[in-house]
Amino acid sequence: SDQRNVQFGETLEAALRDMDVPEQVVSQLRHLDMSRARVHIVTTVPTSRFRLKRKQADSYGVFRLGNVVATLRGSTPLSDWFDTKLFCYGSSLSRLDSSYLASFYKYVLGKTVRYPSGLCEELGYSGEEEYVSQVLGRNIAVGFHTQSQTNGNKFGAIPKKCIMFSPDAFFSEDYPSSVLHKVDAKVPEVLIHAKIMFARHGESAGCMYLGSHNFTRGAWGTFTSNFGKGQYYNNYEFGVVLPGICYKEVSGGKTAVMWNGVEIPVPFEPYPWTRYDELDMPSMNGM
């Protein structure tokens, strides 16, 4: 198999060891033919766990995701990817702010804090403030059910318990509510319990994450500029990145997500998403 597939097997073995799967089970993977594997694994484990194993923070969470995207990007200049649009959906949200989202975007593109400073200047922006404003205003959409969508779901109160967002987080002074977008379930009046991220590069290309990571700091990581010492993860998570995604317009003005000529059955319309209007409120715990 090629190097990419060798890395898939190695990454899968490492992920299973992180979850304390017995070694006699993990070792059996070496007898499997993974030559057709075309996805990249992204995992998260609690901070104390990877430090105990003396691993690096960039093996997990958004840093691992960024390493995958950097591999997919190859030698293409980062500035050519700066118009990549991120569409992030999860059934739980955590406390976010503009700085976190701008850094998250930067890391997803493979520009981790191990790189030299000066990203703003490299991309033609006058400084951090302009960079944050441009990224949040144009390149990041966070999909989450509105209060009216959860109240109107046809299965009543029980599914609402799976849609988690704290009022304290949303009503905090620095929450970037402008990034919130509505998602339309393909099955009407049904709530979506999924964790999906699209990185859309241009009109028809990109990659897709699918797994267990909600759009929370505990899942993707809390980070500072002090690499390796300021990263914090709270959860065990597992997902995969599908490279070479493309988007195809289908009947009714809808968009299909295609991979290797096959449509990926996502539970909501992947594009476009509608930004919350002034009367919309996200679904929140206890409300």
mmCIF file of N, CA, C and O in Angstrom, residues 42-84:
data_model
loop_
_atom_site.group_PDB
_atom_site.id
_atom_site.type_symbol
_atom_site.label_atom_id
_atom_site.label_comp_id
_atom_site.label_asym_id
_atom_site.label_seq_id
_atom_site.Cartn_x
_atom_site.Cartn_y
_atom_site.Cartn_z
ATOM 1 N N VAL A 42 -9.073 11.460 12.755
ATOM 2 C CA VAL A 42 -8.860 12.558 13.694
ATOM 3 C C VAL A 42 -9.441 12.140 15.041
ATOM 4 O O VAL A 42 -10.618 11.761 15.108
ATOM 5 N N THR A 43 -8.634 12.194 16.088
ATOM 6 C CA THR A 43 -9.102 11.805 17.414
ATOM 7 C C THR A 43 -8.797 12.887 18.431
ATOM 8 O O THR A 43 -8.000 13.798 18.184
ATOM 9 N N THR A 44 -9.453 12.770 19.566
ATOM 10 C CA THR A 44 -9.153 13.588 20.737
ATOM 11 C C THR A 44 -9.161 12.676 21.954
ATOM 12 O O THR A 44 -9.981 11.761 22.032
ATOM 13 N N VAL A 45 -8.239 12.926 22.867
ATOM 14 C CA VAL A 45 -8.260 12.260 24.166
ATOM 15 C C VAL A 45 -8.036 13.327 25.227
ATOM 16 O O VAL A 45 -7.485 14.392 24.939
ATOM 17 N N PRO A 46 -8.465 13.091 26.465
ATOM 18 C CA PRO A 46 -8.235 14.079 27.521
ATOM 19 C C PRO A 46 -6.754 14.412 27.665
ATOM 20 O O PRO A 46 -5.877 13.562 27.467
ATOM 21 N N THR A 47 -6.467 15.660 27.991
ATOM 22 C CA THR A 47 -5.098 16.152 28.068
ATOM 23 C C THR A 47 -4.213 15.273 28.947
ATOM 24 O O THR A 47 -3.082 14.944 28.581
ATOM 25 N N SER A 48 -4.714 14.902 30.096
ATOM 26 C CA SER A 48 -3.913 14.086 31.009
ATOM 27 C C SER A 48 -3.518 12.768 30.366
ATOM 28 O O SER A 48 -2.457 12.208 30.654
ATOM 29 N N ARG A 49 -4.348 12.290 29.457
ATOM 30 C CA ARG A 49 -4.110 11.003 28.809
ATOM 31 C C ARG A 49 -2.927 11.074 27.848
ATOM 32 O O ARG A 49 -2.036 10.237 27.884
ATOM 33 N N PHE A 50 -2.893 12.092 26.963
ATOM 34 C CA PHE A 50 -1.800 12.122 26.000
ATOM 35 C C PHE A 50 -0.496 12.557 26.655
ATOM 36 O O PHE A 50 0.585 12.163 26.228
ATOM 37 N N ARG A 51 -0.557 13.372 27.707
ATOM 38 C CA ARG A 51 0.680 13.732 28.399
ATOM 39 C C ARG A 51 1.267 12.525 29.124
ATOM 40 O O ARG A 51 2.486 12.357 29.192
ATOM 41 N N LEU A 52 0.393 11.665 29.644
ATOM 42 C CA LEU A 52 0.866 10.449 30.296
ATOM 43 C C LEU A 52 1.627 9.578 29.310
ATOM 44 O O LEU A 52 2.617 8.924 29.650
ATOM 45 N N LYS A 53 1.173 9.572 28.052
ATOM 46 C CA LYS A 53 1.820 8.772 27.019
ATOM 47 C C LYS A 53 2.943 9.536 26.306
ATOM 48 O O LYS A 53 3.506 9.054 25.321
ATOM 49 N N ARG A 54 3.225 10.756 26.801
ATOM 50 C CA ARG A 54 4.298 11.590 26.240
ATOM 51 C C ARG A 54 4.079 11.883 24.756
ATOM 52 O O ARG A 54 5.015 11.871 23.948
ATOM 53 N N LYS A 55 2.834 12.117 24.385
ATOM 54 C CA LYS A 55 2.527 12.476 23.005
ATOM 55 C C LYS A 55 2.409 13.992 22.871
ATOM 56 O O LYS A 55 2.296 14.721 23.854
ATOM 57 N N GLN A 56 2.396 14.455 21.622
ATOM 58 C CA GLN A 56 2.311 15.879 21.348
ATOM 59 C C GLN A 56 0.864 16.329 21.202
ATOM 60 O O GLN A 56 0.008 15.564 20.738
ATOM 61 N N ALA A 57 0.631 17.590 21.562
ATOM 62 C CA ALA A 57 -0.728 18.121 21.470
ATOM 63 C C ALA A 57 -1.244 18.134 20.038
ATOM 64 O O ALA A 57 -2.448 18.052 19.805
ATOM 65 N N ASP A 58 -0.324 18.237 19.056
ATOM 66 C CA ASP A 58 -0.794 18.312 17.673
ATOM 67 C C ASP A 58 -1.178 16.955 17.103
ATOM 68 O O ASP A 58 -1.466 16.834 15.915
ATOM 69 N N SER A 59 -1.197 15.917 17.942
ATOM 70 C CA SER A 59 -1.703 14.617 17.512
ATOM 71 C C SER A 59 -3.218 14.538 17.622
ATOM 72 O O SER A 59 -3.812 13.553 17.181
ATOM 73 N N TYR A 60 -3.848 15.583 18.205
ATOM 74 C CA TYR A 60 -5.258 15.497 18.562
ATOM 75 C C TYR A 60 -6.021 16.764 18.167
ATOM 76 O O TYR A 60 -5.461 17.807 17.891
ATOM 77 N N GLY A 61 -7.359 16.614 18.170
ATOM 78 C CA GLY A 61 -8.248 17.752 18.033
ATOM 79 C C GLY A 61 -8.002 18.570 16.781
ATOM 80 O O GLY A 61 -7.678 18.051 15.705
ATOM 81 N N VAL A 62 -8.162 19.882 16.922
ATOM 82 C CA VAL A 62 -8.062 20.764 15.769
ATOM 83 C C VAL A 62 -6.648 20.768 15.197
ATOM 84 O O VAL A 62 -6.450 20.982 13.996
ATOM 85 N N PHE A 63 -5.630 20.474 16.019
ATOM 86 C CA PHE A 63 -4.271 20.445 15.515
ATOM 87 C C PHE A 63 -4.066 19.242 14.585
ATOM 88 O O PHE A 63 -3.413 19.342 13.556
ATOM 89 N N ARG A 64 -4.605 18.106 14.962
ATOM 90 C CA ARG A 64 -4.556 16.933 14.091
ATOM 91 C C ARG A 64 -5.340 17.209 12.808
ATOM 92 O O ARG A 64 -4.892 16.876 11.704
ATOM 93 N N LEU A 65 -6.504 17.829 12.932
ATOM 94 C CA LEU A 65 -7.294 18.180 11.753
ATOM 95 C C LEU A 65 -6.492 19.091 10.833
ATOM 96 O O LEU A 65 -6.485 18.915 9.608
ATOM 97 N N GLY A 66 -5.796 20.066 11.416
ATOM 98 C CA GLY A 66 -4.974 20.965 10.617
ATOM 99 C C GLY A 66 -3.833 20.251 9.912
ATOM 100 O O GLY A 66 -3.491 20.572 8.762
ATOM 101 N N ASN A 67 -3.228 19.273 10.595
ATOM 102 C CA ASN A 67 -2.164 18.505 9.955
ATOM 103 C C ASN A 67 -2.692 17.718 8.756
ATOM 104 O O ASN A 67 -2.024 17.591 7.726
ATOM 105 N N VAL A 68 -3.905 17.179 8.886
ATOM 106 C CA VAL A 68 -4.522 16.456 7.768
ATOM 107 C C VAL A 68 -4.760 17.405 6.588
ATOM 108 O O VAL A 68 -4.430 17.098 5.440
ATOM 109 N N VAL A 69 -5.345 18.571 6.887
ATOM 110 C CA VAL A 69 -5.645 19.529 5.813
ATOM 111 C C VAL A 69 -4.367 20.026 5.160
ATOM 112 O O VAL A 69 -4.311 20.210 3.936
ATOM 113 N N ALA A 70 -3.309 20.228 5.964
ATOM 114 C CA ALA A 70 -2.032 20.651 5.386
ATOM 115 C C ALA A 70 -1.502 19.603 4.420
ATOM 116 O O ALA A 70 -0.939 19.927 3.369
ATOM 117 N N THR A 71 -1.688 18.332 4.746
ATOM 118 C CA THR A 71 -1.280 17.253 3.854
ATOM 119 C C THR A 71 -2.086 17.292 2.556
ATOM 120 O O THR A 71 -1.534 17.128 1.460
ATOM 121 N N LEU A 72 -3.380 17.529 2.680
ATOM 122 C CA LEU A 72 -4.231 17.599 1.494
ATOM 123 C C LEU A 72 -3.898 18.821 0.642
ATOM 124 O O LEU A 72 -3.997 18.779 -0.583
ATOM 125 N N ARG A 73 -3.495 19.896 1.317
ATOM 126 C CA ARG A 73 -3.180 21.133 0.613
ATOM 127 C C ARG A 73 -1.892 20.991 -0.192
ATOM 128 O O ARG A 73 -1.719 21.629 -1.236
ATOM 129 N N GLY A 74 -0.971 20.156 0.303
ATOM 130 C CA GLY A 74 0.288 19.950 -0.400
ATOM 131 C C GLY A 74 1.102 21.222 -0.501
ATOM 132 O O GLY A 74 1.261 21.960 0.469
ATOM 133 N N SER A 75 1.589 21.510 -1.696
ATOM 134 C CA SER A 75 2.446 22.678 -1.904
ATOM 135 C C SER A 75 1.670 23.933 -2.263
ATOM 136 O O SER A 75 2.268 24.984 -2.518
ATOM 137 N N THR A 76 0.335 23.834 -2.295
ATOM 138 C CA THR A 76 -0.474 25.016 -2.609
ATOM 139 C C THR A 76 -0.269 26.080 -1.537
ATOM 140 O O THR A 76 -0.379 25.784 -0.347
ATOM 141 N N PRO A 77 0.042 27.326 -1.916
ATOM 142 C CA PRO A 77 0.258 28.369 -0.906
ATOM 143 C C PRO A 77 -0.961 28.544 0.004
ATOM 144 O O PRO A 77 -2.105 28.464 -0.459
ATOM 145 N N LEU A 78 -0.707 28.780 1.278
ATOM 146 C CA LEU A 78 -1.797 28.966 2.221
ATOM 147 C C LEU A 78 -2.720 30.098 1.803
ATOM 148 O O LEU A 78 -3.932 30.013 1.961
ATOM 149 N N SER A 79 -2.150 31.172 1.230
ATOM 150 C CA SER A 79 -2.974 32.310 0.843
ATOM 151 C C SER A 79 -4.025 31.929 -0.190
ATOM 152 O O SER A 79 -5.097 32.525 -0.242
ATOM 153 N N ASP A 80 -3.740 30.889 -1.011
ATOM 154 C CA ASP A 80 -4.720 30.438 -2.003
ATOM 155 C C ASP A 80 -5.899 29.736 -1.351
ATOM 156 O O ASP A 80 -6.931 29.531 -1.988
ATOM 157 N N TRP A 81 -5.729 29.315 -0.100
ATOM 158 C CA TRP A 81 -6.787 28.611 0.617
ATOM 159 C C TRP A 81 -7.545 29.527 1.573
ATOM 160 O O TRP A 81 -8.450 29.087 2.257
ATOM 161 N N PHE A 82 -7.166 30.788 1.615
ATOM 162 C CA PHE A 82 -7.740 31.631 2.655
ATOM 163 C C PHE A 82 -9.216 31.918 2.431
ATOM 164 O O PHE A 82 -9.906 32.344 3.351
ATOM 165 N N ASP A 83 -9.724 31.684 1.239
ATOM 166 C CA ASP A 83 -11.155 31.850 0.995
ATOM 167 C C ASP A 83 -11.942 30.582 1.286
ATOM 168 O O ASP A 83 -13.130 30.495 0.972
ATOM 169 N N THR A 84 -11.300 29.582 1.896
ATOM 170 C CA THR A 84 -12.008 28.372 2.299
ATOM 171 C C THR A 84 -13.119 28.733 3.279
ATOM 172 O O THR A 84 -12.910 29.481 4.235
#
